[in-house]
Amino acid sequence: MIIPIDRLLAESNLGREQALQVDRFIEMMLETNAHTNLTRITDPEAILTDHILDSLSILDTVRMNEGSSLCDVGCGAGFPGLILKIARPDLSVTLMDSTGKKLAFIDSVIDDLGLEGARTLRARAEEAGRTKLRESFDFVTARAVADMKVLAELCLPLVKVGGSFVAMKSAAAGEEIAKAKPMIGTLGGRVAHTEAAGKGLVVRVAKEKPTPRRFPREYKDIVK
Ligand code: SAM
């Protein structure tokens, strides 16, 4: 066992089988991390707090109907998307990242754990938002990918009207979130709920209207 399983069981709603799947995922992450950079955090207690429980905190604050579709933009080594898939096997989860080597690792975990209804997608979010994936997901999540204003333009075009964009932000991100509100409104969203959860804040943005066709723009224009 790599992570403190008893603590994971005590501090989450996971069953023993799911906790063991998480442990196997972390074991594979640390093995791969020896030659491919996936995470700076390697202490098991810290992995539990900073990666696993932080990812799970989304489920304490956002209600997701059975069978919802979810895309994790900039999933990296799989946080929060892969943890959410283990916790909620009913979700249909797309793990999106622009970096292939991280997705190759995630593919190996999906295969090892036999996770059905999880797939990886190598893409830039702002490009995916101009394909048939536009407005196709019930939920789009993102952790540690970009400033809230930039992130909203990467993620909101991918969310169905009636769905939600869920951003995991640091506890100090209040001003960043406030500054992003006008752009969020332009993109068809509204900050519906912000709650302290996990390591920081979980921000739920409700998609209330279609995103205007001119968004998302090219990355260089988004960050300007
Ligand atoms: N979400 C993971 C976590 O919290 O551990 C990874 C965070 S990592 C700091 C940021 C990830 O976002 C990187 O893997 C990077 O390749 C990806 N990324 C950055 N911009 C992106 C974009 N426009 N579209 C897709 N992925 C992107």
GROMACS .gro file of C-alpha atoms and ligand atoms in nm:
model
  251
    1MET     CA    1   0.000   0.000   0.000
    2ILE     CA    2   0.131   0.345  -0.086
    3ILE     CA    3  -0.119   0.591   0.057
    4PRO     CA    4  -0.265   0.580   0.411
    5ILE     CA    5  -0.583   0.390   0.314
    6ASP     CA    6  -0.748   0.419   0.656
    7ARG     CA    7  -0.721   0.795   0.642
    8LEU     CA    8  -0.862   0.800   0.289
    9LEU     CA    9  -1.158   0.585   0.401
   10ALA     CA   10  -1.215   0.801   0.707
   11GLU     CA   11  -1.198   1.132   0.519
   12SER     CA   12  -1.394   1.043   0.204
   13ASN     CA   13  -1.705   0.856   0.091
   14LEU     CA   14  -1.500   0.602  -0.102
   15GLY     CA   15  -1.553   0.231  -0.046
   16ARG     CA   16  -1.258  -0.003   0.013
   17GLU     CA   17  -1.250  -0.119  -0.352
   18GLN     CA   18  -1.235   0.240  -0.476
   19ALA     CA   19  -0.967   0.330  -0.219
   20LEU     CA   20  -0.757   0.040  -0.348
   21GLN     CA   21  -0.803   0.166  -0.705
   22VAL     CA   22  -0.682   0.509  -0.595
   23ASP     CA   23  -0.382   0.348  -0.425
   24ARG     CA   24  -0.293   0.156  -0.744
   25PHE     CA   25  -0.323   0.478  -0.948
   26ILE     CA   26  -0.084   0.653  -0.708
   27GLU     CA   27   0.157   0.358  -0.714
   28MET     CA   28   0.166   0.381  -1.096
   29MET     CA   29   0.205   0.760  -1.081
   30LEU     CA   30   0.511   0.735  -0.854
   31GLU     CA   31   0.666   0.461  -1.070
   32THR     CA   32   0.619   0.673  -1.384
   33ASN     CA   33   0.729   0.987  -1.203
   34ALA     CA   34   1.075   0.833  -1.162
   35HIS     CA   35   1.138   0.897  -1.534
   36THR     CA   36   0.854   1.123  -1.655
   37ASN     CA   37   0.763   1.441  -1.471
   38LEU     CA   38   0.405   1.403  -1.343
   39THR     CA   39   0.407   1.556  -0.996
   40ARG     CA   40   0.633   1.740  -0.753
   41ILE     CA   41   0.446   1.590  -0.459
   42THR     CA   42   0.577   1.245  -0.370
   43ASP     CA   43   0.510   1.213   0.005
   44PRO     CA   44   0.207   0.978   0.047
   45GLU     CA   45   0.036   1.190   0.315
   46ALA     CA   46   0.080   1.500   0.099
   47ILE     CA   47  -0.049   1.316  -0.210
   48LEU     CA   48  -0.357   1.218  -0.012
   49THR     CA   49  -0.425   1.573   0.103
   50ASP     CA   50  -0.314   1.778  -0.195
   51HIS     CA   51  -0.415   1.556  -0.486
   52ILE     CA   52  -0.673   1.299  -0.376
   53LEU     CA   53  -0.888   1.468  -0.110
   54ASP     CA   54  -0.857   1.799  -0.293
   55SER     CA   55  -0.994   1.637  -0.612
   56LEU     CA   56  -1.275   1.465  -0.420
   57SER     CA   57  -1.381   1.796  -0.263
   58ILE     CA   58  -1.561   1.880  -0.590
   59LEU     CA   59  -1.813   1.607  -0.512
   60ASP     CA   60  -1.892   1.767  -0.174
   61THR     CA   61  -1.983   2.097  -0.334
   62VAL     CA   62  -2.125   2.016  -0.679
   63ARG     CA   63  -2.416   1.779  -0.739
   64MET     CA   64  -2.367   1.568  -1.050
   65ASN     CA   65  -2.657   1.363  -1.181
   66GLU     CA   66  -2.607   0.993  -1.253
   67GLY     CA   67  -2.441   0.936  -1.590
   68SER     CA   68  -2.332   1.299  -1.641
   69SER     CA   69  -2.054   1.373  -1.889
   70LEU     CA   70  -1.747   1.550  -1.756
   71CYS     CA   71  -1.435   1.685  -1.925
   72ASP     CA   72  -1.128   1.764  -1.712
   73VAL     CA   73  -0.932   2.032  -1.899
   74GLY     CA   74  -0.556   2.025  -1.838
   75CYS     CA   75  -0.588   1.700  -1.641
   76GLY     CA   76  -0.210   1.650  -1.610
   77ALA     CA   77  -0.152   1.325  -1.418
   78GLY     CA   78  -0.529   1.292  -1.360
   79PHE     CA   79  -0.635   1.547  -1.097
   80PRO     CA   80  -0.919   1.590  -1.048
   81GLY     CA   81  -1.059   1.392  -1.345
   82LEU     CA   82  -0.926   1.042  -1.280
   83ILE     CA   83  -1.003   1.058  -0.908
   84LEU     CA   84  -1.359   1.171  -0.989
   85LYS     CA   85  -1.398   0.878  -1.229
   86ILE     CA   86  -1.287   0.630  -0.960
   87ALA     CA   87  -1.521   0.791  -0.706
   88ARG     CA   88  -1.812   0.813  -0.951
   89PRO     CA   89  -1.787   0.525  -1.200
   90ASP     CA   90  -2.122   0.628  -1.352
   91LEU     CA   91  -1.973   0.948  -1.494
   92SER     CA   92  -1.852   0.956  -1.853
   93VAL     CA   93  -1.512   1.126  -1.819
   94THR     CA   94  -1.289   1.282  -2.084
   95LEU     CA   95  -0.937   1.363  -1.965
   96MET     CA   96  -0.803   1.641  -2.186
   97ASP     CA   97  -0.449   1.772  -2.197
   98SER     CA   98  -0.222   1.926  -2.458
   99THR     CA   99   0.068   1.704  -2.343
  100GLY     CA  100   0.076   1.350  -2.483
  101LYS     CA  101   0.313   1.192  -2.231
  102LYS     CA  102   0.080   1.263  -1.938
  103LEU     CA  103  -0.210   1.114  -2.133
  104ALA     CA  104  -0.007   0.802  -2.212
  105PHE     CA  105   0.029   0.755  -1.838
  106ILE     CA  106  -0.345   0.806  -1.784
  107ASP     CA  107  -0.424   0.556  -2.060
  108SER     CA  108  -0.212   0.298  -1.877
  109VAL     CA  109  -0.408   0.362  -1.553
  110ILE     CA  110  -0.746   0.339  -1.730
  111ASP     CA  111  -0.632   0.011  -1.879
  112ASP     CA  112  -0.487  -0.127  -1.554
  113LEU     CA  113  -0.797  -0.041  -1.347
  114GLY     CA  114  -1.037  -0.141  -1.624
  115LEU     CA  115  -1.220   0.192  -1.604
  116GLU     CA  116  -1.509   0.196  -1.850
  117GLY     CA  117  -1.640   0.531  -1.964
  118ALA     CA  118  -1.308   0.713  -1.929
  119ARG     CA  119  -1.103   0.831  -2.225
  120THR     CA  120  -0.811   1.061  -2.289
  121LEU     CA  121  -0.805   1.337  -2.548
  122ARG     CA  122  -0.491   1.515  -2.658
  123ALA     CA  123  -0.612   1.863  -2.745
  124ARG     CA  124  -0.584   2.226  -2.657
  125ALA     CA  125  -0.910   2.331  -2.491
  126GLU     CA  126  -0.946   2.646  -2.702
  127GLU     CA  127  -0.923   2.434  -3.018
  128ALA     CA  128  -1.158   2.163  -2.886
  129GLY     CA  129  -1.411   2.439  -2.817
  130ARG     CA  130  -1.437   2.500  -3.190
  131THR     CA  131  -1.505   2.134  -3.278
  132LYS     CA  132  -1.808   1.909  -3.230
  133LEU     CA  133  -1.713   1.897  -2.860
  134ARG     CA  134  -1.841   2.254  -2.827
  135GLU     CA  135  -2.126   2.274  -2.571
  136SER     CA  136  -2.125   1.894  -2.533
  137PHE     CA  137  -2.035   1.833  -2.166
  138ASP     CA  138  -2.253   1.853  -1.853
  139PHE     CA  139  -1.945   1.948  -1.649
  140VAL     CA  140  -1.603   2.085  -1.732
  141THR     CA  141  -1.349   2.088  -1.449
  142ALA     CA  142  -1.003   2.245  -1.427
  143ARG     CA  143  -0.740   2.267  -1.154
  144ALA     CA  144  -0.414   2.464  -1.175
  145VAL     CA  145  -0.439   2.538  -1.547
  146ALA     CA  146  -0.474   2.916  -1.590
  147ASP     CA  147  -0.600   3.243  -1.446
  148MET     CA  148  -0.981   3.240  -1.402
  149LYS     CA  149  -1.047   3.479  -1.691
  150VAL     CA  150  -0.837   3.273  -1.932
  151LEU     CA  151  -0.975   2.950  -1.789
  152ALA     CA  152  -1.333   3.060  -1.845
  153GLU     CA  153  -1.264   3.110  -2.216
  154LEU     CA  154  -1.093   2.769  -2.238
  155CYS     CA  155  -1.369   2.583  -2.052
  156LEU     CA  156  -1.710   2.751  -2.087
  157PRO     CA  157  -1.741   2.694  -2.465
  158LEU     CA  158  -1.722   2.319  -2.396
  159VAL     CA  159  -2.012   2.323  -2.145
  160LYS     CA  160  -2.372   2.253  -2.249
  161VAL     CA  161  -2.630   2.521  -2.168
  162GLY     CA  162  -2.767   2.405  -1.832
  163GLY     CA  163  -2.432   2.250  -1.735
  164SER     CA  164  -2.148   2.385  -1.520
  165PHE     CA  165  -1.783   2.480  -1.537
  166VAL     CA  166  -1.612   2.392  -1.208
  167ALA     CA  167  -1.282   2.565  -1.131
  168MET     CA  168  -1.056   2.467  -0.843
  169LYS     CA  169  -0.880   2.780  -0.725
  170SER     CA  170  -0.651   2.879  -0.440
  171ALA     CA  171  -0.801   3.028  -0.126
  172ALA     CA  172  -0.654   3.364  -0.229
  173ALA     CA  173  -0.828   3.375  -0.567
  174GLY     CA  174  -1.122   3.597  -0.464
  175GLU     CA  175  -1.000   3.899  -0.660
  176GLU     CA  176  -0.906   3.688  -0.964
  177ILE     CA  177  -1.259   3.543  -0.967
  178ALA     CA  178  -1.420   3.888  -0.929
  179LYS     CA  179  -1.213   4.024  -1.218
  180ALA     CA  180  -1.322   3.735  -1.441
  181LYS     CA  181  -1.696   3.789  -1.386
  182PRO     CA  182  -1.761   4.023  -1.683
  183MET     CA  183  -1.588   3.779  -1.922
  184ILE     CA  184  -1.774   3.486  -1.768
  185GLY     CA  185  -2.100   3.671  -1.840
  186THR     CA  186  -1.993   3.740  -2.200
  187LEU     CA  187  -1.924   3.369  -2.244
  188GLY     CA  188  -2.278   3.278  -2.126
  189GLY     CA  189  -2.193   3.188  -1.766
  190ARG     CA  190  -2.265   3.310  -1.414
  191VAL     CA  191  -2.070   3.240  -1.095
  192ALA     CA  192  -2.338   3.040  -0.912
  193HIS     CA  193  -2.148   2.913  -0.609
  194THR     CA  194  -1.806   2.955  -0.446
  195GLU     CA  195  -1.713   2.739  -0.150
  196ALA     CA  196  -1.400   2.670   0.053
  197ALA     CA  197  -1.326   2.303  -0.013
  198GLY     CA  198  -1.017   2.085  -0.024
  199LYS     CA  199  -0.704   2.302  -0.041
  200GLY     CA  200  -0.881   2.611  -0.172
  201LEU     CA  201  -1.202   2.721  -0.341
  202VAL     CA  202  -1.439   2.531  -0.564
  203VAL     CA  203  -1.612   2.774  -0.800
  204ARG     CA  204  -1.920   2.659  -0.991
  205VAL     CA  205  -2.006   2.863  -1.298
  206ALA     CA  206  -2.352   2.789  -1.439
  207LYS     CA  207  -2.377   2.797  -1.819
  208GLU     CA  208  -2.696   2.991  -1.878
  209LYS     CA  209  -2.667   3.097  -2.243
  210PRO     CA  210  -2.480   2.971  -2.551
  211THR     CA  211  -2.128   3.106  -2.588
  212PRO     CA  212  -2.106   3.359  -2.876
  213ARG     CA  213  -1.950   3.208  -3.189
  214ARG     CA  214  -1.642   3.432  -3.171
  215PHE     CA  215  -1.520   3.243  -2.858
  216PRO     CA  216  -1.291   3.072  -2.781
  217ARG     CA  217  -1.029   3.284  -2.958
  218GLU     CA  218  -0.675   3.176  -3.035
  219TYR     CA  219  -0.462   3.134  -2.721
  220LYS     CA  220  -0.243   3.438  -2.797
  221ASP     CA  221  -0.558   3.655  -2.812
  222ILE     CA  222  -0.707   3.498  -2.498
  223VAL     CA  223  -0.404   3.584  -2.286
  224LYS     CA  224  -0.354   3.933  -2.430
  225SAM     N1  225  -0.490   1.952  -1.336
  225SAM     C1  226  -0.367   1.887  -1.299
  225SAM     C2  227  -0.338   1.905  -1.152
  225SAM     O1  228  -0.403   1.987  -1.089
  225SAM     O2  229  -0.249   1.837  -1.100
  225SAM     C3  230  -0.249   1.938  -1.385
  225SAM     C4  231  -0.213   2.082  -1.366
  225SAM     S1  232  -0.074   2.127  -1.464
  225SAM     C5  233  -0.005   2.256  -1.368
  225SAM     C6  234  -0.150   2.213  -1.601
  225SAM     C7  235  -0.186   2.121  -1.716
  225SAM     O3  236  -0.268   2.192  -1.808
  225SAM     C8  237  -0.062   2.075  -1.794
  225SAM     O4  238  -0.063   1.933  -1.802
  225SAM     C9  239  -0.078   2.139  -1.932
  225SAM     O5  240  -0.030   2.056  -2.035
  225SAM    C10  241  -0.229   2.159  -1.940
  225SAM     N2  242  -0.274   2.271  -2.026
  225SAM    C11  243  -0.234   2.401  -2.019
  225SAM     N3  244  -0.302   2.475  -2.110
  225SAM    C12  245  -0.386   2.391  -2.177
  225SAM    C13  246  -0.480   2.408  -2.282
  225SAM     N4  247  -0.499   2.528  -2.338
  225SAM     N5  248  -0.550   2.301  -2.324
  225SAM    C14  249  -0.528   2.178  -2.269
  225SAM     N6  250  -0.441   2.155  -2.169
  225SAM    C15  251  -0.370   2.260  -2.123
   0.00000   0.00000   0.00000
